[in-house]
PDB file of C-alpha atoms in Angstrom:
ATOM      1  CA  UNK A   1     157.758  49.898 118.510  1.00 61.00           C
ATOM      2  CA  UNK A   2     159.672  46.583 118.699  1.00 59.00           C
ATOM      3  CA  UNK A   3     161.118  45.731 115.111  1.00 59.00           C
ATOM      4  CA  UNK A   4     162.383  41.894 114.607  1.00 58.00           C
ATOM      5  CA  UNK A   5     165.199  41.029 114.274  1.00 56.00           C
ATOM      6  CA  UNK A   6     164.835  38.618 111.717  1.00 66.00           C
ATOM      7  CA  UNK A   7     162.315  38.384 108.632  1.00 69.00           C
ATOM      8  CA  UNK A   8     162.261  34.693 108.464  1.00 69.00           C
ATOM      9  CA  UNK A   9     160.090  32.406 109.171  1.00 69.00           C
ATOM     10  CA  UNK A  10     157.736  34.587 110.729  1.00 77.00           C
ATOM     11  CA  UNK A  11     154.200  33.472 108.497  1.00 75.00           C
ATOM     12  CA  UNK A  12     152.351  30.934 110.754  1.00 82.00           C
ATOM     13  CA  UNK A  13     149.601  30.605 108.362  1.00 88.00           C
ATOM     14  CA  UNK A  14     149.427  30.293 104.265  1.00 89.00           C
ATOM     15  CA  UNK A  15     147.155  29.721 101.834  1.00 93.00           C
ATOM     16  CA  UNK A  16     148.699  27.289  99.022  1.00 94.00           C
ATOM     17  CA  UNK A  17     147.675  26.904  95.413  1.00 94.00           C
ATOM     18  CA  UNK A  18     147.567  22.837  94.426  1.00 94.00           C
ATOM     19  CA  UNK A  19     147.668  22.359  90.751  1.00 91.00           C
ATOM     20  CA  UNK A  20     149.020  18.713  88.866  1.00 86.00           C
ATOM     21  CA  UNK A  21     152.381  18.478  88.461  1.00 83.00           C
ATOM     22  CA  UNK A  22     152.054  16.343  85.360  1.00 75.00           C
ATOM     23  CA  UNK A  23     149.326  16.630  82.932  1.00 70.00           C
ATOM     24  CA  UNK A  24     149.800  12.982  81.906  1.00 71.00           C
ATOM     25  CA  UNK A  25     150.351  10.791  85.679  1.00 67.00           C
ATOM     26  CA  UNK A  26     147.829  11.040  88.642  1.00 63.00           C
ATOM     27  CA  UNK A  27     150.459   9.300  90.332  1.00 63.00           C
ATOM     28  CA  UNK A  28     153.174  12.127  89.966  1.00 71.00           C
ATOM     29  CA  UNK A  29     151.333  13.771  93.037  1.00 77.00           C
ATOM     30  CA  UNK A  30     150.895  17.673  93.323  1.00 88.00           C
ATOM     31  CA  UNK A  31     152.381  20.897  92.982  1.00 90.00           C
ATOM     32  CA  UNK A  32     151.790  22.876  96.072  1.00 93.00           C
ATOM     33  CA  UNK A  33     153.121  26.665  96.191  1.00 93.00           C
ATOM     34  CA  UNK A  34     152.042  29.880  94.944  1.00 92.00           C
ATOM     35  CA  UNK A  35     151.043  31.140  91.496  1.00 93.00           C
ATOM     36  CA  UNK A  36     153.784  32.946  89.266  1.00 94.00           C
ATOM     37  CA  UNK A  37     153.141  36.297  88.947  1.00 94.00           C
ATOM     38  CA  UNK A  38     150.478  37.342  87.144  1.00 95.00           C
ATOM     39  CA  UNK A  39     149.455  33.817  86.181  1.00 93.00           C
ATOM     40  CA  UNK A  40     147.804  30.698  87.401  1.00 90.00           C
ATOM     41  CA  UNK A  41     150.964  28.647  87.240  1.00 92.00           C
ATOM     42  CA  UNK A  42     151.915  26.905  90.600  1.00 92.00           C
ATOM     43  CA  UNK A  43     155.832  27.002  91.965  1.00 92.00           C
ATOM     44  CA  UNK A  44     156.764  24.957  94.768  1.00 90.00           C
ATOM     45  CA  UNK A  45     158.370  26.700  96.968  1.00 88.00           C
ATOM     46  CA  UNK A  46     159.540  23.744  99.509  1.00 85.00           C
ATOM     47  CA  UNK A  47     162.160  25.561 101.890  1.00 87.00           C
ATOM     48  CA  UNK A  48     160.087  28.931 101.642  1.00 87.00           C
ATOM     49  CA  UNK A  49     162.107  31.024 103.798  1.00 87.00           C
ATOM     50  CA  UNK A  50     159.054  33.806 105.358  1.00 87.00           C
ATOM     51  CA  UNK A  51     156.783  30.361 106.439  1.00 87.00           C
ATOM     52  CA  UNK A  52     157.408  28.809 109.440  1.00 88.00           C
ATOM     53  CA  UNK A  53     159.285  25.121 109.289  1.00 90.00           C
ATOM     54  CA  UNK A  54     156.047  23.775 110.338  1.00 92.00           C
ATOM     55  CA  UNK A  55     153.971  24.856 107.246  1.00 91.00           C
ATOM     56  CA  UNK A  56     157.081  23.639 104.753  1.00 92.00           C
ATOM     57  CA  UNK A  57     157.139  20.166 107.056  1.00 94.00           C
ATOM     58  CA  UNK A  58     153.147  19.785 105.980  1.00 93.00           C
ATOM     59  CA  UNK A  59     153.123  20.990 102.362  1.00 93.00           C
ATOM     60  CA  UNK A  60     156.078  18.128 101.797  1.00 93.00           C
ATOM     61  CA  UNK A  61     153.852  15.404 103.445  1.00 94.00           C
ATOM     62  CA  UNK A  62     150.820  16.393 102.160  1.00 92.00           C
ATOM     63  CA  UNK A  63     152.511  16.662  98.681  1.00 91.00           C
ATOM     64  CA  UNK A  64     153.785  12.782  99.069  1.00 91.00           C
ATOM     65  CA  UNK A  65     150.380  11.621  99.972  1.00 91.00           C
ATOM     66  CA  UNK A  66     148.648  12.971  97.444  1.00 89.00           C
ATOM     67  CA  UNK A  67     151.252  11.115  95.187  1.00 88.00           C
ATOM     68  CA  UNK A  68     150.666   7.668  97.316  1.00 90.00           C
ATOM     69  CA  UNK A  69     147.113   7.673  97.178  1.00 90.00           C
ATOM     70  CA  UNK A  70     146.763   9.491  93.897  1.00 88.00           C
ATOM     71  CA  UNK A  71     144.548  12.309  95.099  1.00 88.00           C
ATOM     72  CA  UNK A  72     143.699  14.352  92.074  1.00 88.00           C
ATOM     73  CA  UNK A  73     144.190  17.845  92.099  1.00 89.00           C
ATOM     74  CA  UNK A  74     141.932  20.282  90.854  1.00 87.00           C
ATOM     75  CA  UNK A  75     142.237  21.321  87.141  1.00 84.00           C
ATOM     76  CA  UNK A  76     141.627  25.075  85.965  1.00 84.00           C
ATOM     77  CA  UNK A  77     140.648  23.848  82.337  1.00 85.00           C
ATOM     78  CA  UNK A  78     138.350  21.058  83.150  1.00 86.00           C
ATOM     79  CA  UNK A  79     136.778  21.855  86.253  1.00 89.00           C
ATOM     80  CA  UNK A  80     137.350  18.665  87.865  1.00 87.00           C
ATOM     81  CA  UNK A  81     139.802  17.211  90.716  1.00 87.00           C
ATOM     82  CA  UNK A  82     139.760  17.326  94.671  1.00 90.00           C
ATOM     83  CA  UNK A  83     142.467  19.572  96.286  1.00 92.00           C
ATOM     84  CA  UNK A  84     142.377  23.344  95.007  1.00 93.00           C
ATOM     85  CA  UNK A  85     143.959  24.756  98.048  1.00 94.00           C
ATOM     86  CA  UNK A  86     145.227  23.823 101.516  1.00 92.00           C
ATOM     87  CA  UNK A  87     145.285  26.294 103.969  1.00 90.00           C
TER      88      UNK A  87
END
């Protein structure tokens, strides 16, 4: 049995939650993370310590391009929007 040595940055893949960060301004961009325990609220998590630098590199650009070209993510309460998850 080999243990690591260290327990960071070890997850190569993830499954992120999108939600709006504003409720008011497409152009405020995304909030990409997880959901809050026990809830469907989003938290970025952009220097997440267990993912690999890779996956925080992407979640920040994808995060600023959704803000550039207003992408609108997907809303619980209406049903509507185009980025639920990236993965």
């Amino acid at each position: 049995v080999v243990i690591p040595s260290s327990l960071h940055q070890w997850r190569t893949q993830a499954k992120l939650a999108v939600a709006p960060t504003s409720t008011w301004n497409r152009s405020a961009g995304c909030s990409i993370g997880l959901y809050a325990r026990n809830t469907h609220n989003v938290l970025n998590i952009p220097e997440c310590q267990v993912h690999h630098p890779s996956i925080n590199k992407a979640v920040e650009m994808v995060r600023s391009a959704t803000a550039k070209v207003r992408t609108p993510p997907y809303n619980e309460d209406t049903g509507e929007g185009l980025l639920r998850y990236i993965q």
